[in-house]
């Protein structure tokens, strides 16, 4: 890599209290000499000990925006705004939200209140827009198989961006649009992406004179230890199982046909 | 049609089209091989009030939709697969975006299933098939959907599953609320029995329009949306805030109201992008249940 550090940015999203994966990702990013790190939101949910995330983000000066989960915790809302309609999904979503709420300090919740909904910056002269779900709605799910090119081009026009990056769905994907602009869903560090593997993902943007490229980076971490901590905290067994097996066991109703077909459940 | 319109239309709140996310096509018109007794637009084999959409018509609106940034395409009827152009319509749609078809599941043949599978595999976008079944056995389904329809629909589901599809089974809730959980479990069991190991199920409220108005009751005067009710309401729950429906007579506000004259808004999507007054009883059902037409819930999950 010849690009200087200022022309690269690491994008992480969906931490879901997975402090072990976050630690592993941050040390991987340091070893690549990438100066700017951005977090696209959803610090809590799913995993154990939500308060362990905050010192890590601060120690690495991670510029962070608010996800729907962060917004819920910051505003003391009764749920995570994921909007599940399936009773089983709802049950699990409620359990983990209540756990996360109980175990997030007042100090951290008031820090969440200071987070912006979007971050804009330039990379080698290209306009980058970071947000959580979509530029227009924090909890909009953008999946590879249900998001047309022309829809993304309109986002780039309406929100004046050459590169748009989001997270929220839990599955990474990217698209070079016909206009040459770039859309990236950076994936999440919090849980595996329903592919039968334990690894999790983040993305690196590289700015060059004529365009920006992106690369997904896999992160391996001590998943067994995380599953153990989740069981010690009495989090749902289904969640620990996902961490160990790499297959989603809950919240499947939100998956479109192609993404659902690729998973086990 | 007593269920439609209302003399206090001026007082009904107007809903803007906030963004055209969902483009619906009434590809099957009001023609259907079945004549269910809860059908909200009274489809049957002889009802040609609305006709099939041709591939040329669909193509014209697909082109316009690209400029407007439409996110998803939906196909309904009547029965969409009675339309001879349906496979080509899906093929062309899936070349630009995701498609969902609402079908009764009774007209598939081994050949049409193979074609569907090929079309689906050739696209990077999802093809969702929503199959309507209203009871978990013939005794509960057939009185509503017609003699023999349970067997036919389950056969359709079985063929889809064998071809690798994961159809969404949509069920109109015609049973009392308190029976809910038991009915849901019985459906899961029935579908697993048909070889569908991880069934996707969506339960929908019925609309007191068309045949359902006679089966149960029409909307009452008080079942209307008032301006106060819209305060602090998440209007993205209403399909008319983010969708329009193409019929063989131009563009209507939503698939539910095609029989109401005021629901027809123009020839092009552009012309049909104005606000709509929520003066109908069906609007009240949308308001209460939210996002009943989309694949999953409202915005966040859609
Ligand atoms: S409910 Fe569906 S299957 Fe039944 S008559 Fe109406 S369009 Fe046909
Ligand atoms: S029936 Fe529903 S979607 Fe149609 S206009 Fe009324 S509120 Fe909107
Ligand atoms: Fe999120």
XYZ file of C-alpha atoms and ligand atoms in Angstrom:
584
model
C 0.000 0.000 0.000
C 1.448 3.299 -1.070
C -1.469 5.438 0.094
C -0.480 7.658 3.002
C -2.326 7.191 6.258
C -4.363 10.361 5.808
C -5.944 8.918 2.671
C -7.265 5.848 4.448
C -10.123 5.454 6.862
C -11.239 2.432 8.842
C -15.012 2.035 9.216
C -16.403 -0.153 11.967
C -20.081 -0.699 12.796
C -22.494 -2.707 14.961
C -20.288 -3.410 17.991
C -23.194 -4.982 19.925
C -21.083 -5.027 23.132
C -18.552 -7.400 21.579
C -15.573 -5.831 23.358
C -13.259 -8.694 22.368
C -13.905 -8.259 18.639
C -13.596 -4.487 19.005
C -10.224 -4.864 20.711
C -9.015 -7.221 17.989
C -10.233 -4.893 15.218
C -8.630 -1.823 16.775
C -5.278 -3.528 17.097
C -5.526 -4.741 13.494
C -6.285 -1.183 12.381
C -3.286 0.157 14.340
C -1.021 -2.409 12.725
C -2.122 -1.124 9.305
C -1.174 2.391 10.237
C -4.626 3.772 9.509
C -5.032 7.081 11.295
C -8.763 7.774 11.081
C -11.238 5.378 12.614
C -14.987 5.873 12.413
C -17.726 3.923 14.142
C -21.144 3.841 12.455
C -23.155 3.116 15.588
C -24.954 0.427 17.645
C -22.428 0.084 20.448
C -24.689 -1.990 22.669
C -27.050 -4.976 22.179
C -26.606 -8.724 22.015
C -23.299 -9.114 23.908
C -22.090 -8.828 27.538
C -20.823 -5.874 29.603
C -21.795 -2.930 27.377
C -19.669 -0.473 29.369
C -16.445 -2.108 28.169
C -16.904 -0.603 24.700
C -16.627 3.059 25.672
C -13.055 3.230 27.002
C -11.810 1.374 23.904
C -13.470 3.850 21.536
C -12.077 6.781 23.516
C -8.553 5.370 23.775
C -8.386 5.029 19.978
C -10.104 8.379 19.277
C -12.801 6.662 17.255
C -15.165 9.222 15.741
C -18.592 7.760 16.440
C -22.120 8.371 15.198
C -25.386 7.210 16.738
C -27.206 4.024 15.713
C -30.793 3.203 16.577
C -29.684 1.283 19.666
C -27.594 4.201 20.894
C -30.484 6.552 20.247
C -32.828 4.342 22.279
C -30.418 4.150 25.237
C -29.671 7.874 25.060
C -33.346 8.811 25.118
C -34.420 6.148 27.648
C -36.777 4.589 25.099
C -38.545 1.341 26.019
C -37.099 -0.630 23.056
C -34.311 -0.734 20.469
C -36.376 0.466 17.456
C -35.465 -2.552 15.370
C -39.172 -2.984 14.725
C -39.445 -6.771 14.769
C -42.976 -8.082 14.372
C -42.258 -11.767 14.969
C -43.114 -12.506 18.625
C -39.988 -14.641 19.128
C -37.651 -11.997 17.671
C -39.358 -9.399 19.791
C -38.879 -11.454 22.924
C -35.111 -11.728 22.370
C -34.784 -8.113 21.289
C -36.462 -7.026 24.518
C -34.293 -9.239 26.724
C -31.071 -7.895 25.285
C -32.238 -4.298 25.278
C -33.206 -4.471 28.949
C -29.880 -6.078 29.838
C -27.946 -3.439 27.883
C -29.938 -0.591 29.385
C -29.383 -1.867 32.944
C -25.667 -2.280 32.395
C -24.874 0.989 30.638
C -23.768 3.699 33.053
C -25.486 7.054 33.190
C -22.206 8.649 32.161
C -22.013 6.543 29.007
C -25.625 7.153 28.183
C -25.115 10.878 28.391
C -22.095 10.524 26.089
C -24.400 8.753 23.612
C -26.587 11.848 23.671
C -23.723 13.857 22.145
C -23.298 11.615 19.095
C -24.259 12.969 15.653
C -26.564 11.081 13.264
C -24.134 11.382 10.391
C -20.477 12.213 9.754
C -19.093 13.804 6.599
C -15.467 14.124 5.556
C -13.326 14.180 2.444
C -10.946 11.466 1.344
C -8.493 12.605 -1.352
C -11.092 15.166 -2.391
C -14.050 12.739 -2.522
C -17.094 13.432 -0.376
C -17.791 10.650 2.128
C -21.068 10.366 4.058
C -21.299 7.978 7.006
C -24.619 7.079 8.609
C -26.179 4.155 10.474
C -29.075 2.668 8.476
C -29.485 4.983 5.515
C -28.960 8.706 4.938
C -32.674 9.319 5.451
C -33.506 6.988 8.302
C -31.410 5.655 11.152
C -33.180 2.297 11.257
C -33.646 1.584 7.554
C -32.224 -1.797 6.512
C -30.214 -1.719 3.296
C -29.592 -5.277 2.077
C -27.635 -6.204 -1.012
C -30.521 -8.096 -2.614
C -33.197 -5.432 -2.074
C -31.350 -2.215 -2.872
C -31.356 -1.185 -6.566
C -28.590 0.851 -8.194
C -30.959 3.677 -9.158
C -32.138 3.949 -5.538
C -28.538 4.361 -4.332
C -27.727 6.854 -7.099
C -30.613 8.963 -5.852
C -29.198 8.898 -2.316
C -25.843 10.091 -3.673
C -27.599 12.940 -5.520
C -29.976 13.905 -2.720
C -27.316 13.796 -0.014
C -24.429 15.100 -2.135
C -21.990 12.281 -1.538
C -19.516 10.306 -3.655
C -19.274 7.539 -1.099
C -22.014 6.475 1.314
C -21.256 3.969 4.076
C -23.774 2.369 6.464
C -24.092 -0.640 8.819
C -27.254 -1.766 10.768
C -28.149 -4.939 8.813
C -25.317 -7.093 10.140
C -24.140 -8.132 6.671
C -21.433 -6.444 4.672
C -21.740 -5.678 0.961
C -20.687 -2.998 -1.484
C -21.639 -1.694 -4.889
C -19.800 0.409 -7.446
C -22.649 2.407 -9.005
C -22.966 3.063 -12.749
C -21.993 6.709 -12.077
C -18.730 5.542 -10.492
C -19.825 6.427 -6.964
C -19.504 3.883 -4.180
C -21.885 2.428 -1.605
C -20.563 0.294 1.266
C -22.348 -1.529 4.063
C -19.382 -2.055 6.383
C -20.872 -5.046 8.200
C -20.641 -5.415 11.982
C -18.066 -6.405 14.594
C -20.717 -7.591 17.037
C -21.711 -10.933 15.607
C -20.827 -13.155 12.653
C -22.700 -12.555 9.435
C -24.751 -15.750 9.154
C -22.210 -17.598 7.022
C -21.226 -20.384 9.403
C -17.950 -18.703 10.302
C -17.063 -16.970 13.577
C -15.170 -14.095 12.043
C -16.574 -10.561 11.893
C -15.819 -7.679 9.525
C -14.949 -4.037 9.098
C -14.054 -1.943 6.042
C -11.167 0.257 4.923
C -11.629 3.106 2.459
C -8.672 4.233 0.350
C -8.820 7.574 -1.368
C -7.014 7.997 -4.668
C -7.034 10.904 -7.050
C -9.699 9.532 -9.383
C -11.733 7.433 -6.961
C -12.139 5.751 -3.606
C -11.886 1.987 -3.215
C -12.908 -0.185 -0.307
C -11.790 -3.451 1.200
C -13.462 -5.680 3.766
C -11.169 -6.956 6.517
C -12.003 -10.117 8.491
C -11.415 -10.074 12.244
C -10.774 -13.184 14.297
C -11.145 -12.930 18.052
C -11.760 -15.147 21.073
C -15.381 -16.092 20.353
C -15.408 -18.844 22.959
C -14.547 -16.377 25.673
C -17.310 -14.048 24.516
C -19.860 -16.890 24.517
C -18.737 -17.809 28.019
C -19.200 -14.245 29.258
C -22.646 -14.152 27.639
C -23.673 -17.313 29.476
C -22.293 -15.961 32.745
C -24.430 -12.875 32.228
C -27.470 -15.089 31.555
C -27.973 -13.690 28.075
C -30.119 -15.908 25.797
C -28.457 -19.204 24.875
C -29.526 -18.550 21.249
C -27.215 -15.522 21.165
C -24.197 -17.405 22.504
C -24.892 -20.130 19.962
C -24.718 -17.596 17.099
C -21.335 -16.363 18.325
C -20.023 -19.943 18.344
C -21.634 -21.308 15.190
C -21.653 -18.268 12.923
C -25.344 -18.816 12.086
C -28.096 -16.419 13.104
C -30.717 -18.036 15.303
C -32.981 -15.009 15.863
C -34.161 -11.877 14.036
C -34.405 -13.844 10.820
C -37.675 -12.302 9.701
C -35.936 -9.161 8.514
C -33.810 -11.049 5.976
C -34.849 -10.872 2.327
C -35.144 -14.093 0.337
C -31.580 -14.282 -0.990
C -29.886 -13.481 2.322
C -32.209 -15.841 4.202
C -31.565 -18.668 1.788
C -27.815 -18.355 2.344
C -28.156 -19.000 6.087
C -28.926 -22.181 7.973
C -32.168 -21.159 9.769
C -69.858 0.494 -3.020
C -70.845 1.648 0.427
C -67.412 0.900 1.837
C -65.824 3.600 -0.282
C -65.712 7.357 -0.180
C -67.373 9.528 2.337
C -69.160 12.793 2.434
C -66.694 14.287 4.898
C -63.739 13.868 2.564
C -62.737 17.513 2.999
C -62.177 16.891 6.702
C -59.976 13.847 6.196
C -56.239 14.475 6.633
C -54.150 14.592 3.461
C -51.173 12.246 3.220
C -48.174 13.346 1.142
C -46.190 10.862 -0.906
C -42.988 11.204 1.125
C -40.852 9.061 -1.160
C -41.815 6.627 -3.873
C -40.222 3.492 -2.409
C -42.706 0.804 -3.416
C -44.154 0.557 -6.883
C -47.083 -1.855 -7.059
C -48.412 -3.362 -10.270
C -51.972 -4.645 -10.525
C -50.683 -7.173 -13.100
C -53.578 -9.565 -12.621
C -56.349 -6.983 -12.602
C -59.457 -8.296 -10.863
C -59.212 -11.625 -12.672
C -58.628 -14.675 -10.533
C -59.122 -18.430 -10.829
C -60.498 -18.341 -7.267
C -63.320 -16.318 -5.761
C -62.508 -16.086 -2.065
C -65.293 -14.809 0.118
C -63.037 -12.261 1.857
C -61.432 -10.801 -1.281
C -61.353 -7.054 -0.793
C -61.623 -6.333 -4.517
C -64.077 -9.190 -5.234
C -61.895 -10.962 -7.785
C -63.238 -13.976 -9.659
C -62.778 -15.650 -13.046
C -65.289 -13.327 -14.707
C -64.418 -10.004 -13.051
C -62.660 -7.928 -15.678
C -63.296 -4.556 -14.042
C -59.505 -4.291 -14.125
C -57.543 -6.213 -16.737
C -54.040 -7.661 -17.022
C -51.095 -5.308 -17.441
C -49.023 -5.933 -20.544
C -45.238 -6.142 -20.565
C -45.191 -2.852 -22.525
C -47.152 -1.047 -19.821
C -45.004 -2.447 -17.040
C -41.840 -1.525 -18.939
C -42.976 2.080 -19.336
C -43.442 2.458 -15.577
C -40.210 0.636 -14.761
C -38.347 3.225 -16.861
C -40.075 6.089 -15.067
C -39.453 4.452 -11.685
C -35.683 4.355 -12.181
C -35.529 8.125 -12.433
C -37.611 8.433 -9.278
C -35.405 6.067 -7.275
C -38.026 3.379 -6.494
C -36.733 0.772 -4.090
C -38.975 -2.288 -4.512
C -41.514 -3.672 -6.978
C -44.670 -5.551 -5.982
C -47.027 -7.550 -8.197
C -50.602 -8.349 -7.285
C -54.041 -9.002 -8.785
C -56.228 -11.027 -8.991
C -53.800 -13.824 -9.648
C -50.579 -12.486 -11.227
C -49.540 -15.836 -12.705
C -52.647 -15.907 -14.910
C -51.016 -13.050 -16.840
C -49.165 -14.562 -19.808
C -46.515 -11.844 -19.674
C -45.744 -12.489 -16.002
C -42.441 -14.332 -16.421
C -41.066 -11.718 -18.769
C -42.319 -8.966 -16.461
C -40.443 -10.541 -13.551
C -37.318 -11.058 -15.609
C -37.199 -7.401 -16.657
C -38.049 -6.146 -13.187
C -35.383 -8.273 -11.529
C -32.790 -6.809 -13.858
C -33.216 -3.458 -12.077
C -34.495 -4.248 -8.567
C -36.164 -6.644 -6.107
C -39.619 -8.065 -6.819
C -42.394 -9.518 -4.696
C -45.370 -11.432 -6.108
C -48.608 -11.971 -4.186
C -50.063 -15.264 -5.450
C -52.685 -17.784 -4.386
C -50.201 -20.555 -5.195
C -52.711 -22.682 -7.102
C -51.674 -22.191 -10.731
C -48.030 -23.311 -10.722
C -46.871 -26.054 -13.057
C -43.500 -27.839 -12.982
C -42.558 -25.764 -16.020
C -43.502 -22.400 -14.531
C -41.665 -23.229 -11.310
C -38.501 -24.058 -13.245
C -38.773 -20.813 -15.165
C -39.261 -18.877 -11.916
C -36.226 -20.530 -10.385
C -34.089 -19.658 -13.404
C -35.281 -16.042 -13.371
C -34.571 -15.782 -9.651
C -31.100 -17.307 -9.929
C -30.140 -15.031 -12.807
C -30.707 -11.913 -10.683
C -28.729 -10.501 -7.790
C -32.006 -9.077 -6.428
C -34.457 -11.011 -4.289
C -37.628 -12.493 -5.732
C -40.157 -12.916 -2.931
C -43.225 -15.096 -3.428
C -46.087 -14.498 -1.049
C -48.616 -17.321 -1.023
C -52.040 -16.731 0.529
C -53.462 -19.553 2.607
C -56.175 -18.834 5.138
C -56.447 -22.005 7.149
C -54.058 -24.735 8.253
C -56.306 -27.474 6.920
C -59.071 -27.834 4.315
C -61.753 -27.458 7.007
C -60.572 -23.963 7.928
C -59.228 -22.811 4.546
C -61.698 -24.042 1.959
C -64.858 -22.376 3.313
C -63.060 -19.050 2.682
C -60.976 -19.722 -0.424
C -63.061 -22.426 -2.110
C -63.367 -26.190 -2.377
C -60.031 -27.928 -2.966
C -57.919 -24.770 -2.671
C -56.044 -25.884 0.429
C -54.677 -28.928 -1.351
C -53.781 -26.914 -4.435
C -52.008 -24.154 -2.503
C -50.038 -26.609 -0.360
C -48.999 -28.367 -3.554
C -47.779 -24.983 -4.856
C -45.818 -24.343 -1.667
C -44.275 -27.788 -1.843
C -43.126 -27.184 -5.428
C -41.674 -23.789 -4.543
C -39.803 -25.193 -1.563
C -38.429 -28.065 -3.627
C -37.153 -25.527 -6.147
C -35.299 -23.741 -3.334
C -37.703 -20.861 -2.665
C -38.693 -19.741 0.828
C -42.199 -18.418 0.166
C -43.827 -16.067 2.666
C -47.158 -17.577 3.678
C -49.680 -14.791 4.203
C -52.740 -15.509 6.236
C -55.765 -13.247 6.516
C -56.867 -13.290 10.115
C -60.422 -14.557 9.970
C -60.391 -16.181 13.414
C -60.993 -14.531 16.797
C -57.960 -12.768 18.322
C -57.755 -15.129 21.321
C -57.144 -18.182 19.080
C -53.982 -16.489 17.725
C -51.047 -18.482 19.130
C -52.690 -21.854 18.592
C -53.519 -21.044 14.988
C -49.953 -19.865 14.323
C -48.488 -23.122 15.686
C -50.907 -25.196 13.634
C -49.767 -23.377 10.495
C -46.118 -24.093 11.289
C -46.942 -27.756 11.735
C -48.900 -27.948 8.476
C -46.125 -26.254 6.518
C -43.431 -28.466 8.002
C -45.585 -31.416 7.003
C -45.430 -30.090 3.450
C -41.634 -30.128 3.561
C -41.223 -26.456 4.448
C -38.698 -26.685 7.291
C -38.292 -22.996 8.112
C -41.612 -21.428 7.136
C -41.951 -17.660 6.896
C -45.419 -16.607 7.992
C -47.175 -13.230 7.938
C -50.619 -12.725 9.449
C -52.690 -9.897 7.973
C -55.901 -8.220 9.066
C -58.856 -8.470 6.679
C -60.189 -5.363 4.968
C -63.902 -4.718 5.146
C -64.141 -4.046 1.424
C -65.510 -5.995 -1.537
C -66.571 -9.539 -0.624
C -65.345 -9.156 2.937
C -67.840 -6.352 3.429
C -70.598 -8.895 2.823
C -68.904 -11.745 4.696
C -68.543 -9.737 7.882
C -69.582 -6.074 7.859
C -68.849 -2.788 6.101
C -66.769 -0.097 7.775
C -68.673 2.023 10.252
C -68.767 5.793 10.090
C -66.430 6.090 13.049
C -63.751 3.960 11.392
C -62.093 6.919 9.721
C -58.788 8.710 10.258
C -59.082 12.189 11.724
C -56.518 14.964 11.634
C -55.882 14.577 15.391
C -55.108 10.898 14.914
C -52.295 11.780 12.518
C -50.494 13.914 15.094
C -47.411 12.028 16.308
C -48.300 9.098 14.064
C -45.496 7.504 12.042
C -47.001 8.049 8.595
C -44.423 5.738 6.980
C -46.718 2.967 8.256
C -49.172 3.926 5.515
C -48.335 2.554 2.085
C -49.673 5.711 0.411
C -46.828 7.710 2.040
C -44.244 5.666 0.140
C -45.952 3.863 -2.727
C -48.223 4.021 -5.749
C -50.048 1.327 -7.745
C -50.189 0.902 -11.503
C -53.496 -0.415 -12.886
C -54.674 -0.803 -16.474
C -56.392 2.547 -15.938
C -53.405 4.540 -14.770
C -51.863 5.078 -11.367
C -53.851 4.638 -8.149
C -52.905 5.642 -4.624
C -52.654 2.078 -3.254
C -53.662 -1.496 -4.137
C -56.488 -1.481 -1.598
C -58.634 1.305 -3.008
C -58.487 0.726 -6.776
C -62.278 0.588 -6.923
C -62.665 4.077 -5.443
C -62.811 6.817 -8.098
C -60.831 9.323 -6.012
C -57.970 6.793 -5.681
C -56.992 7.238 -9.333
C -54.441 10.001 -9.458
C -53.002 10.205 -12.974
C -51.418 8.558 -15.985
C -47.747 8.808 -14.977
C -46.030 8.318 -11.631
C -45.099 11.965 -11.705
C -48.761 12.998 -12.122
C -49.806 10.644 -9.337
C -47.352 11.998 -6.785
C -49.713 14.440 -5.090
C -51.201 14.148 -1.597
C -54.203 11.888 -0.950
C -57.081 12.416 1.486
C -57.394 9.474 3.878
C -61.181 9.401 3.855
C -61.800 5.669 3.475
C -62.643 2.968 5.964
C -59.711 0.887 4.705
C -57.431 3.769 5.697
C -58.494 3.116 9.249
C -57.319 -0.514 8.991
C -53.956 0.668 7.628
C -53.724 3.140 10.479
C -54.418 0.548 13.154
C -52.295 -2.301 11.782
C -49.591 -0.427 9.883
C -47.640 -1.585 6.846
C -49.961 -4.477 6.129
C -48.913 -4.654 2.493
C -45.123 -4.798 2.795
C -43.101 -7.978 3.232
C -42.141 -7.198 6.815
C -43.497 -4.489 9.062
C -42.984 -0.819 8.376
C -39.928 1.185 7.622
C -37.292 -0.078 9.955
C -37.893 -3.618 8.935
C -38.746 -3.076 5.353
S -58.219 -13.096 -2.327
Fe -56.629 -13.437 -3.897
S -56.922 -15.567 -4.529
Fe -58.789 -14.947 -3.485
S -60.157 -14.191 -5.082
Fe -59.070 -12.402 -4.306
S -57.312 -12.223 -5.652
Fe -58.085 -14.286 -5.951
S -56.106 2.423 2.247
Fe -54.147 2.656 3.342
S -52.605 2.899 1.771
Fe -54.606 3.241 0.816
S -54.900 5.451 0.915
Fe -55.864 4.611 2.743
S -54.255 4.669 4.306
Fe -53.260 4.959 2.359
Fe -28.895 -0.695 14.038
